[in-house]
Tab-separated table of C-alpha atoms in Angstrom:
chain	number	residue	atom	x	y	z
A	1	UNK	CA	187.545	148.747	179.879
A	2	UNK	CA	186.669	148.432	175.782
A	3	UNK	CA	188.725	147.640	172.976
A	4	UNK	CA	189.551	151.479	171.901
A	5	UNK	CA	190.105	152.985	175.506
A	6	UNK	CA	193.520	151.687	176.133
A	7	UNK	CA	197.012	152.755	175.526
A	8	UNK	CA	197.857	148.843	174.970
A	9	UNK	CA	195.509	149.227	171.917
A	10	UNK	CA	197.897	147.650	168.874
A	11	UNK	CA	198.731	149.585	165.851
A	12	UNK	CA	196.010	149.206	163.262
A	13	UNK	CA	197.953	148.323	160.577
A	14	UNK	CA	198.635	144.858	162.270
A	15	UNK	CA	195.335	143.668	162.710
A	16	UNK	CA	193.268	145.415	160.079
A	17	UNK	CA	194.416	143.032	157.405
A	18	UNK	CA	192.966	140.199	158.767
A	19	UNK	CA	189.621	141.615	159.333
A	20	UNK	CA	189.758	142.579	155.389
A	21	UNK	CA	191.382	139.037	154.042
A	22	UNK	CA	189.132	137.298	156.183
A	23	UNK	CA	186.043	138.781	154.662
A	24	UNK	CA	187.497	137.610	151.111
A	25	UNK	CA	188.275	134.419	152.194
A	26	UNK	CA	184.634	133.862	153.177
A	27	UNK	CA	183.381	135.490	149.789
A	28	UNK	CA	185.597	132.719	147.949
A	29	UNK	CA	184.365	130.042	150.287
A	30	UNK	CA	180.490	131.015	148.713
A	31	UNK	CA	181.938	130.811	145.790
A	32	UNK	CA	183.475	127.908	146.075
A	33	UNK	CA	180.065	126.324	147.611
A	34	UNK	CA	178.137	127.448	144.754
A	35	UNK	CA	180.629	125.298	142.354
A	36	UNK	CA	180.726	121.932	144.701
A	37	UNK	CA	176.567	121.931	145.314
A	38	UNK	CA	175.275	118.783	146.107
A	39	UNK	CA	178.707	117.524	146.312
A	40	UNK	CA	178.896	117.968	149.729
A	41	UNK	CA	176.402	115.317	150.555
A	42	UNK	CA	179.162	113.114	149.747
A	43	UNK	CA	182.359	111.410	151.754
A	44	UNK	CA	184.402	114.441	153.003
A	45	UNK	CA	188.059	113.398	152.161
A	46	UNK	CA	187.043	114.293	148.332
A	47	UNK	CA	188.919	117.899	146.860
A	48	UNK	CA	186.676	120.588	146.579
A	49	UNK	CA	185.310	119.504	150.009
A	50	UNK	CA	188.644	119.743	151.719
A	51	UNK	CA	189.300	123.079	150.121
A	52	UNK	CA	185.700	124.154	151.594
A	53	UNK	CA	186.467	123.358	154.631
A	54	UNK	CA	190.117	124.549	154.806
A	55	UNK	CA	188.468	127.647	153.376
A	56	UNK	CA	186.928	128.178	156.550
A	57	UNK	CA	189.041	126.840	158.946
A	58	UNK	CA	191.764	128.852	157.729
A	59	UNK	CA	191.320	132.120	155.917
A	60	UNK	CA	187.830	132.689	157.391
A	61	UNK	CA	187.939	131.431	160.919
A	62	UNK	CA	191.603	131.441	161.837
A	63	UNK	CA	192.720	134.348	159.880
A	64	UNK	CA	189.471	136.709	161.662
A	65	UNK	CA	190.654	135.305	165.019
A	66	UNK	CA	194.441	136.160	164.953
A	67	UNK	CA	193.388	139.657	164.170
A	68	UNK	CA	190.906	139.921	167.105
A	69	UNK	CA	193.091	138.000	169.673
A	70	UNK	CA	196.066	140.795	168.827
A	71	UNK	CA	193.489	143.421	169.603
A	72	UNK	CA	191.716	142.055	172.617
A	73	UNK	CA	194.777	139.797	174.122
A	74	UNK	CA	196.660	143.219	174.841
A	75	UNK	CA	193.557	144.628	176.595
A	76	UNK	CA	192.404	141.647	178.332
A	77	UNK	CA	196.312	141.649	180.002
A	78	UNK	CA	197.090	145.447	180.303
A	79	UNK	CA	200.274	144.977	177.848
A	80	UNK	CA	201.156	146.127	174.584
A	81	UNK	CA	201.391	143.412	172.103
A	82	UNK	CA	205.196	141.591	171.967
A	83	UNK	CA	206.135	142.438	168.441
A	84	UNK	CA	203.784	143.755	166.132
A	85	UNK	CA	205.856	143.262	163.277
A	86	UNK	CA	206.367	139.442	164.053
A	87	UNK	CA	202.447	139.900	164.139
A	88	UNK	CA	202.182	141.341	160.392
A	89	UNK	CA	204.576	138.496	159.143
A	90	UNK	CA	202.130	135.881	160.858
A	91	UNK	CA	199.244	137.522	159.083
A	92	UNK	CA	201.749	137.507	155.421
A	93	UNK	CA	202.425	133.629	155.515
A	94	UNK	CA	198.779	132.719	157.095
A	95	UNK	CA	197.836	134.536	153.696
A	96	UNK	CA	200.366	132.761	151.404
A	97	UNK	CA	199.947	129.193	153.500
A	98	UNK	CA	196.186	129.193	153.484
A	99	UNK	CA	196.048	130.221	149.815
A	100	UNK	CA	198.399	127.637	148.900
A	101	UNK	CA	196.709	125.042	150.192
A	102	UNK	CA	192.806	125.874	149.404
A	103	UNK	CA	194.608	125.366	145.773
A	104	UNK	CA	196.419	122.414	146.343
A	105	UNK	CA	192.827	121.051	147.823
A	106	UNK	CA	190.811	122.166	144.978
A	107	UNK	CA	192.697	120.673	142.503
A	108	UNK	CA	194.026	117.761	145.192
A	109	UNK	CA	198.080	118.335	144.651
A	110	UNK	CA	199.952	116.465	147.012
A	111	UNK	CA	203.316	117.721	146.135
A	112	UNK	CA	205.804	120.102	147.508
A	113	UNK	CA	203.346	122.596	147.265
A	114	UNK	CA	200.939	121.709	149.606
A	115	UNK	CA	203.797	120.698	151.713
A	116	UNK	CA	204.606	124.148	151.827
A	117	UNK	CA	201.828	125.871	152.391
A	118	UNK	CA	201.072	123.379	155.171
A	119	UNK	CA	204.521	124.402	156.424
A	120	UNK	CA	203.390	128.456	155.928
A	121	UNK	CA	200.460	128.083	157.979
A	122	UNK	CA	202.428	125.945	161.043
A	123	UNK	CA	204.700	128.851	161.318
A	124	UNK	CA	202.198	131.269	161.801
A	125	UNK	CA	200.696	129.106	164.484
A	126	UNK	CA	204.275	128.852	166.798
A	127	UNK	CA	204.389	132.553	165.967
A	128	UNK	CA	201.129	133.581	167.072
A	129	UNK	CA	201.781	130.988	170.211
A	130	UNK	CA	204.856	133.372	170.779
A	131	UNK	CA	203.253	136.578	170.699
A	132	UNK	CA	200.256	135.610	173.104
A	133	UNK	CA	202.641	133.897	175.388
A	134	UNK	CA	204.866	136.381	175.864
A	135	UNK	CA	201.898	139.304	175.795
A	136	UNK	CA	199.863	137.803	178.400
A	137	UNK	CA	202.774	135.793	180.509
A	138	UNK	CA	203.228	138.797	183.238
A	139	UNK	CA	199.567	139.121	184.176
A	140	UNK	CA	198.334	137.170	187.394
A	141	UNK	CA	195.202	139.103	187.238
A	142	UNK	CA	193.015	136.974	184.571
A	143	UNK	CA	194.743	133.636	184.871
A	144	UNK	CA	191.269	132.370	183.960
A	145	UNK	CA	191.356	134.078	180.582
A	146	UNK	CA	195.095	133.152	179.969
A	147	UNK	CA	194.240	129.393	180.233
A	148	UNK	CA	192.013	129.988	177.309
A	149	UNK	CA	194.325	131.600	174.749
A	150	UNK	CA	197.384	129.693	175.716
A	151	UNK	CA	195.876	126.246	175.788
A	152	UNK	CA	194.071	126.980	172.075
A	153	UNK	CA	197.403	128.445	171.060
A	154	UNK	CA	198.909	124.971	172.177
A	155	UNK	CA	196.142	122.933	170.186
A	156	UNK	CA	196.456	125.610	167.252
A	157	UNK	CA	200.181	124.520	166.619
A	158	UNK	CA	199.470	120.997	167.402
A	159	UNK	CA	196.760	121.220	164.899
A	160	UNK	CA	198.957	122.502	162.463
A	161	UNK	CA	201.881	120.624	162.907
A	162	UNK	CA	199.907	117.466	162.618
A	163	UNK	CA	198.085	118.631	159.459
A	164	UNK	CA	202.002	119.245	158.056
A	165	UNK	CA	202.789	115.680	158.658
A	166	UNK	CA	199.481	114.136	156.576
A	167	UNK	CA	199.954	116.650	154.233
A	168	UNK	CA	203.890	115.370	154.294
A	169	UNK	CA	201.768	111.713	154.345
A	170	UNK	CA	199.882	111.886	151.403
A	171	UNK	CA	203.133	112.033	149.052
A	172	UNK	CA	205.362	110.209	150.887
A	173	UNK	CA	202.991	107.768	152.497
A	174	UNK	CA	205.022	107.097	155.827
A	175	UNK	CA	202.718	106.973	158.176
A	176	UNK	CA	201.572	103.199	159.761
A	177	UNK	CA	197.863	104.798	161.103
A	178	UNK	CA	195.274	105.259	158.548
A	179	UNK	CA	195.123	108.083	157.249
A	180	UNK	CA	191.286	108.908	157.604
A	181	UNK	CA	191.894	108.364	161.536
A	182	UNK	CA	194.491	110.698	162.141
A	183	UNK	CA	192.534	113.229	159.913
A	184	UNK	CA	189.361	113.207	162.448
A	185	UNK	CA	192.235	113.497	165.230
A	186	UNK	CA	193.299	116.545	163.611
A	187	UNK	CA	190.381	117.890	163.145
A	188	UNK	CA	188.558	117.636	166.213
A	189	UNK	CA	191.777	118.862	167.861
A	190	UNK	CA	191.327	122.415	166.198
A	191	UNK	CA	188.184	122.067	166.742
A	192	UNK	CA	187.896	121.335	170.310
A	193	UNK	CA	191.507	122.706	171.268
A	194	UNK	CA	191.847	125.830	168.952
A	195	UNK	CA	188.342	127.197	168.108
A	196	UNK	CA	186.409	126.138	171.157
A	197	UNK	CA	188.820	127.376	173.614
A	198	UNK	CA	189.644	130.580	171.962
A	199	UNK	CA	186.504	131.506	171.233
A	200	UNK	CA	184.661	130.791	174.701
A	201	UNK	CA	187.956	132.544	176.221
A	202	UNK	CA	187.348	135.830	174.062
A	203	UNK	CA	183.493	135.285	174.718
A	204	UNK	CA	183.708	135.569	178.539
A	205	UNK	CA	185.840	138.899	178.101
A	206	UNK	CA	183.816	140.663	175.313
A	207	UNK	CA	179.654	139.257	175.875
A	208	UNK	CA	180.168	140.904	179.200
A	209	UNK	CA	181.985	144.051	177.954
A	210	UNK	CA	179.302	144.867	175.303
A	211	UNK	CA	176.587	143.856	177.498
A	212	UNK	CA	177.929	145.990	180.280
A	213	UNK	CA	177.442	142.785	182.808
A	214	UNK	CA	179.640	140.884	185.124
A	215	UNK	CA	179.685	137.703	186.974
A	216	UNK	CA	181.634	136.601	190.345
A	217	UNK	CA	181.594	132.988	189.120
A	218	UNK	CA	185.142	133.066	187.706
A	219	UNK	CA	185.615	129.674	188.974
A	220	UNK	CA	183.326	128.266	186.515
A	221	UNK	CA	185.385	129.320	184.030
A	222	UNK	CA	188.672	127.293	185.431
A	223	UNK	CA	186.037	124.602	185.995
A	224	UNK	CA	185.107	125.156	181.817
A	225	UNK	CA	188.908	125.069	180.687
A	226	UNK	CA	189.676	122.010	182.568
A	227	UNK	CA	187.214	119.619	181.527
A	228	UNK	CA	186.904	120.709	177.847
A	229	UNK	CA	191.462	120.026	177.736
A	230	UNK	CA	190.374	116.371	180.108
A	231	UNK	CA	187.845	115.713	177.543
A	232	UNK	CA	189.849	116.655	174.067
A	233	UNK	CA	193.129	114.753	175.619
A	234	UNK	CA	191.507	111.733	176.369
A	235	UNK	CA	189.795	112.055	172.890
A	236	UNK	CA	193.215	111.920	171.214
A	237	UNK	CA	194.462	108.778	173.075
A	238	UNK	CA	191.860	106.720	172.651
A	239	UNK	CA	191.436	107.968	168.814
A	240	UNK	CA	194.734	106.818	168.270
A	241	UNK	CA	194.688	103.868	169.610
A	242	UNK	CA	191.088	102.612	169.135
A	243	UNK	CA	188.718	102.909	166.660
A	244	UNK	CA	186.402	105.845	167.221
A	245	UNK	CA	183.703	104.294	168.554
A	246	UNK	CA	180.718	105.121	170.825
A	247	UNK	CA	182.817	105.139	174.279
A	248	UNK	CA	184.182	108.799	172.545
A	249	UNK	CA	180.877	110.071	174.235
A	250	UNK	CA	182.453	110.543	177.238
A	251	UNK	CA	184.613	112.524	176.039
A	252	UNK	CA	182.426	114.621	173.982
A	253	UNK	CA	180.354	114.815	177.577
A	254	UNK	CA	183.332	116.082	179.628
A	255	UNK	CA	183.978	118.940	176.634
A	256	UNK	CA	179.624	119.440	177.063
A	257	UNK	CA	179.915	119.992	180.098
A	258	UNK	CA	183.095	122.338	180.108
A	259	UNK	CA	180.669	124.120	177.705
A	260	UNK	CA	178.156	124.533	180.367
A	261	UNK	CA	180.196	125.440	182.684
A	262	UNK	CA	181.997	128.449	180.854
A	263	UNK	CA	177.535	129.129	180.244
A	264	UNK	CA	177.153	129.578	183.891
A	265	UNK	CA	179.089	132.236	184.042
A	266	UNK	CA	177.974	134.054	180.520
A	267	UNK	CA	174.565	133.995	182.077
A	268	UNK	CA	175.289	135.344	185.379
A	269	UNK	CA	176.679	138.412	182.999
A	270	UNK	CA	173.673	138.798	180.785
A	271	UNK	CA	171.360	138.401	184.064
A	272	UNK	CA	173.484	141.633	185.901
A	273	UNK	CA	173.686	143.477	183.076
A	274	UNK	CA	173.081	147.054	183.092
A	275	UNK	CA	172.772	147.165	179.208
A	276	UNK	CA	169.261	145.017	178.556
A	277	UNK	CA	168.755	145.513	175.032
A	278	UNK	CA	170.408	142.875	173.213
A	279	UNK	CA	172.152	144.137	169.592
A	280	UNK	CA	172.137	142.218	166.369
A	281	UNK	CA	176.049	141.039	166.741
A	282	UNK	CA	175.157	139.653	170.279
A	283	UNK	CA	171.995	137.729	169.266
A	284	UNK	CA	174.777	136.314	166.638
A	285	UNK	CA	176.631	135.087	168.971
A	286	UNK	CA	174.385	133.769	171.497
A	287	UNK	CA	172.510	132.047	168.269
A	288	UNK	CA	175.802	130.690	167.319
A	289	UNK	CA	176.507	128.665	171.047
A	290	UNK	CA	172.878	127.085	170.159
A	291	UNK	CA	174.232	125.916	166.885
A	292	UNK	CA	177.051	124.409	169.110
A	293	UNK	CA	174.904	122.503	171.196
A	294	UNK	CA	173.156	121.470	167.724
A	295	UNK	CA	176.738	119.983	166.811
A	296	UNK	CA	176.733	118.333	169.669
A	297	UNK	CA	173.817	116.556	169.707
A	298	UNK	CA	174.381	115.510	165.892
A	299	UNK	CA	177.302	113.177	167.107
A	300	UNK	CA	175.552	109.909	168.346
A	301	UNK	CA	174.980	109.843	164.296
A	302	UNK	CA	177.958	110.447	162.761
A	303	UNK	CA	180.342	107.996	164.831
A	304	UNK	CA	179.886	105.258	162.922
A	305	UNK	CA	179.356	106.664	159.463
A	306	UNK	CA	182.196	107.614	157.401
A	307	UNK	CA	180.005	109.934	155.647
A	308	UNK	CA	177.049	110.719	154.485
A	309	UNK	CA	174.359	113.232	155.363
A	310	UNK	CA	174.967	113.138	158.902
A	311	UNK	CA	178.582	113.621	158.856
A	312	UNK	CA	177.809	116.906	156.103
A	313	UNK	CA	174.982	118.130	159.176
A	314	UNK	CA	177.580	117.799	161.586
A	315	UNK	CA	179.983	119.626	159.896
A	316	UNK	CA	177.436	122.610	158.540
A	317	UNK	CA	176.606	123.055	162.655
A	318	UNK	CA	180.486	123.401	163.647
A	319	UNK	CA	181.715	125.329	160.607
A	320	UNK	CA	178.472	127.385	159.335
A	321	UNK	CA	176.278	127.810	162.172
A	322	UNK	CA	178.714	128.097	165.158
A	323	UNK	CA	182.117	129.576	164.129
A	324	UNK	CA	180.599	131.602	161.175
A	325	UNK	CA	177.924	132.472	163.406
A	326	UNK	CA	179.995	134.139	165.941
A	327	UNK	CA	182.583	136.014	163.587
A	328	UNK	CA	179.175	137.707	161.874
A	329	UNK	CA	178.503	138.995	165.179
A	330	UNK	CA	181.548	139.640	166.541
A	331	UNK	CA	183.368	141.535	163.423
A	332	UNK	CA	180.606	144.758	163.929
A	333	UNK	CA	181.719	144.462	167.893
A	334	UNK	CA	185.717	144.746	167.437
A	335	UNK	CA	186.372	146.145	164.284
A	336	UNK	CA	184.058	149.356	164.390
A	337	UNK	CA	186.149	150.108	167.687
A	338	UNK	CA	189.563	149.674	165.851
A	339	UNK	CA	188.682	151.752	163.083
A	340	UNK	CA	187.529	154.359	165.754
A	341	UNK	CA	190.842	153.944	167.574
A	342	UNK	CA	192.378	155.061	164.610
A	343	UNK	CA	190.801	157.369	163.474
A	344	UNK	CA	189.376	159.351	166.336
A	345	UNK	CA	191.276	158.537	169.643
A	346	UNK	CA	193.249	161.717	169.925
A	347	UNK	CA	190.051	163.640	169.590
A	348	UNK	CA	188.019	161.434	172.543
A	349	UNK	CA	186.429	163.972	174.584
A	350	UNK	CA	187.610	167.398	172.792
A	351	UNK	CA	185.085	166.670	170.329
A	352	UNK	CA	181.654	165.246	169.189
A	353	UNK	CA	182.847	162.416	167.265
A	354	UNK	CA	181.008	159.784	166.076
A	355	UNK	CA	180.134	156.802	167.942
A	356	UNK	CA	181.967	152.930	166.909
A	357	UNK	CA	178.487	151.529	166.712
A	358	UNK	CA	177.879	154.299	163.859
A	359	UNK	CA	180.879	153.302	161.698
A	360	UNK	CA	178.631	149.809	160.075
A	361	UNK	CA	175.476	150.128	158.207
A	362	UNK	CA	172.503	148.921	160.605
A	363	UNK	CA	170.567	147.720	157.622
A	364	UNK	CA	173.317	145.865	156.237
A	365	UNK	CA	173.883	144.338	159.917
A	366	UNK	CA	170.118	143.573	159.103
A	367	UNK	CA	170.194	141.816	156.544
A	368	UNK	CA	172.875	139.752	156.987
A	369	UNK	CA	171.322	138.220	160.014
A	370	UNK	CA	168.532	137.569	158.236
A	371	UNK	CA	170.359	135.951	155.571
A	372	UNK	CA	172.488	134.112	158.271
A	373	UNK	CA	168.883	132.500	160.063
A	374	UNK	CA	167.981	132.058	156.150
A	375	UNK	CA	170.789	129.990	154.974
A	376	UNK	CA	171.229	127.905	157.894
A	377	UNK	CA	168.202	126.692	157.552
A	378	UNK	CA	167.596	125.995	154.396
A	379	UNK	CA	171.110	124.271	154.518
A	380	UNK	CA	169.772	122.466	157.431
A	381	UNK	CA	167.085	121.195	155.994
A	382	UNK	CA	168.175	120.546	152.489
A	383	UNK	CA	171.551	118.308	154.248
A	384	UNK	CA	169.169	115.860	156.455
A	385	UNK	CA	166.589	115.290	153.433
A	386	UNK	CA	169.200	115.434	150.810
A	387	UNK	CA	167.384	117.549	148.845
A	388	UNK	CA	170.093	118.588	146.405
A	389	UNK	CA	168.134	121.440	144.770
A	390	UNK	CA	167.617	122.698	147.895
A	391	UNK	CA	171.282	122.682	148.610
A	392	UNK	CA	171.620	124.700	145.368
A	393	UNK	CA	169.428	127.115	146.582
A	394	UNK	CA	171.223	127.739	149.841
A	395	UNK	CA	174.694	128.239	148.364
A	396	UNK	CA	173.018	130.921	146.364
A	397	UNK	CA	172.515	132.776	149.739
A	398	UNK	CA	175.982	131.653	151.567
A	399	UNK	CA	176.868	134.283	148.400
A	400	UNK	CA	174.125	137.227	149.338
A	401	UNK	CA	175.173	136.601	152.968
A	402	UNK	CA	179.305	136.622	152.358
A	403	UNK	CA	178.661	140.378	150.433
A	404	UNK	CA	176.529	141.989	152.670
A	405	UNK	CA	178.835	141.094	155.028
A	406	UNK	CA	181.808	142.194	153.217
A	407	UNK	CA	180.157	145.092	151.924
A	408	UNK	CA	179.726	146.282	155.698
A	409	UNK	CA	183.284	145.483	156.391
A	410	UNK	CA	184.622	147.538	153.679
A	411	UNK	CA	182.382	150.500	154.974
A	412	UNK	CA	184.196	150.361	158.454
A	413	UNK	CA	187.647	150.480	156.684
A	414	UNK	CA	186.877	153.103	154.699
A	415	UNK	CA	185.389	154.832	157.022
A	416	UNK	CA	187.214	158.766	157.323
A	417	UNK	CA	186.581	161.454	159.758
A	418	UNK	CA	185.742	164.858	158.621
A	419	UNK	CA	187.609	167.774	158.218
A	420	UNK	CA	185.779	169.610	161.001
A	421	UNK	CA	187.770	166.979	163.433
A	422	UNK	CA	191.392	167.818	161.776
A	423	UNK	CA	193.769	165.559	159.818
């Protein structure tokens, strides 16, 4: 099976936009790092850190995933997507909402605005929990994989639904809890519930794909699911009704070890794989679980601090070196193979048409990992001496890195077949 050899592929025009906004989005987060510099060594609930942030979370990270999960989700379950147009309209007010907001951040406005685009972006979350729900709900065959995208589809609209109310909070002031404590709540449940799970799902249905491997250890994977949800659930109770303290380690253990487990099984792959040389978008992601377990290991520092370097470090691992990590590798994987879905699936095998893999520039692919292991570093490194020129430095490549890689992008969507294969 691969993304481009099924008749459940979906219709490009759903899911090419948010390969193309998503590159933007991480172009104006650059930018918007280059303006804040050394500000982010500073408490996190400030503006132009929020927007940062939010930046990523949303119209980087979220926006790249909903486009991949309506590609792969109908693959992965042998079933065309449930309503591609209720797809597009996700991707429309994802667009608006996220926009919205990164503004209201920026420039801190708790009005109706950012009540609205808070609203904008919970709707696309029930709506993308409808369409993978009702895509994958018939398929008994990779139950494992469906407890991935439905439980982060679950802690997607929980995430945004509780990001509406402190959004809601912040103008109306209704809420008993503080509201720094529910914020970390919120956070670490699109973390933990959203990105983790949906990502590791995905991950243990492409890494094997590309890598031409498989693994009879499906059971770690139910074993992975269930103790990263025991973990993140537990998490939320005793969040809200304790201060976060170090007995959260447990929790953050369980989720480790559901981690590990889902790792057991990615291994397995990798060690029966028929395909041994690894590519550039592979060693991305594979680089990118390290930087998870680099996250993880950063939190015995940051429970007690408020902010500070530590919490910054934490946040650079998660949001930088893990989920950016992954998408750099994982765009050349899935888009090249939409593009060629479009463009050349009527021709497969009556012609000598070009490969996916020769859709990107390899250079480009290059150089943006190089700039990737280059700016992680140096952001590294500048964040736990709190070298603010350093910092300076770094956001200068975040910018190098975010065009190359959009650069490469727009050469896949542009990409047109020849007149020698017909119109």
């Amino acid at each position: 099976m691969t993304l481009s050899s099924t008749d459940n592929a979906t219709k490009g025009y759903v899911v090419v936009p948010f390969f193309a906004t998503a590159a933007v989005f991480f172009l104006v987060f650059s930018i918007l790092l280059v303006l804040t510099g050394s500000q982010i060594l500073g408490h996190y609930f400030q503006p132009r850190v929020l927007a940062i942030v939010h930046t990523l979370a949303l119209g980087w990270g979220t926006m790249i995933i909903f486009g991949a999960a309506y590609q792969l989700v109908p693959v992965i379950f042998e079933h065309s997507l449930f309503s591609p147009k209720l797809a597009f309209f996700s991707y429309f007010i994802l667009t608006i909402g996220s926009c919205l907001l990164i503004y209201c951040f920026w420039n801190f406005r708790t009005d109706w605005m950012m009540i609205l685009a808070g609203s904008l972006v919970c709707m696309a979350s029930y709506i993308y929990f409808l369409i993978i729900w009702m895509t994958s709900k018939k398929h008994e065959k990779s139950f494992e994989f469906n407890l991935f995208f439905m439980f982060s589809a679950f802690w997607l609209c929980f995430t945004t639904t509780v990001g509406l109310l402190l959004a809601i909070n912040l103008e109306h002031h209704y809420i008993s809890k503080n509201h720094l404590d529910i914020l970390k709540l919120h956070a670490h449940a699109g973390l933990a519930g959203w990105f983790l799970q949906l990502i590791l799902g995905a991950g243990a249905k492409m890494i094997p794909m590309f890598v031409m491997g498989k693994s009879a250890k499906r059971k770690a994977l139910f074993i992975s699911v269930t103790l990263i949800n025991t973990g993140l659930l537990m998490f939320l109770i005793h969040g809200y009704r304790n201060q976060i303290d170090y007995r959260l380690l447990i929790c953050a253990t369980l989720i480790l070890a559901g981690v590990i487990s889902w790792g057991v099984f990615i291994q397995d792959c990798l060690k029966n794989r028929l395909r041994k040389k690894i590519e550039i978008p592979i060693k991305h992601s594979l680089l990118s679980i390290g930087n998870l377990f680099a996250a993880f290991a950063t939190l015995p520092l940051v429970l007690n601090q408020e902010s500070g370097n530590w919490v910054t470090l934490y946040m650079v691992w998660i949001f930088l070196g893990w989920i950016t990590g992954i998408i750099l590798g994982m765009t050349f994987k899935t888009l090249p193979f939409i593009i060629w879905n479009i463009q050349y699936k009527n021709l497969n095998g009556r012609a000598n048409v070009p490969m996916p893999k020769e859709l990107y520039s390899h250079k480009l692919l290059k150089v943006q990992y190089l700039l990737f292991l280059g700016s992680l570093s140096i952001t590294v490194i500048a964040v736990v001496f709190k070298l603010k020129w350093l910092i300076n430095l770094s956001t200068v490549l975040w910018v190098l890195l975010s065009v190359s890689y959009l650069l490469n992008v727009l050469k896949v969507l542009t990409h047109k077949r020849k007149e020698e294969y017909g119109s």
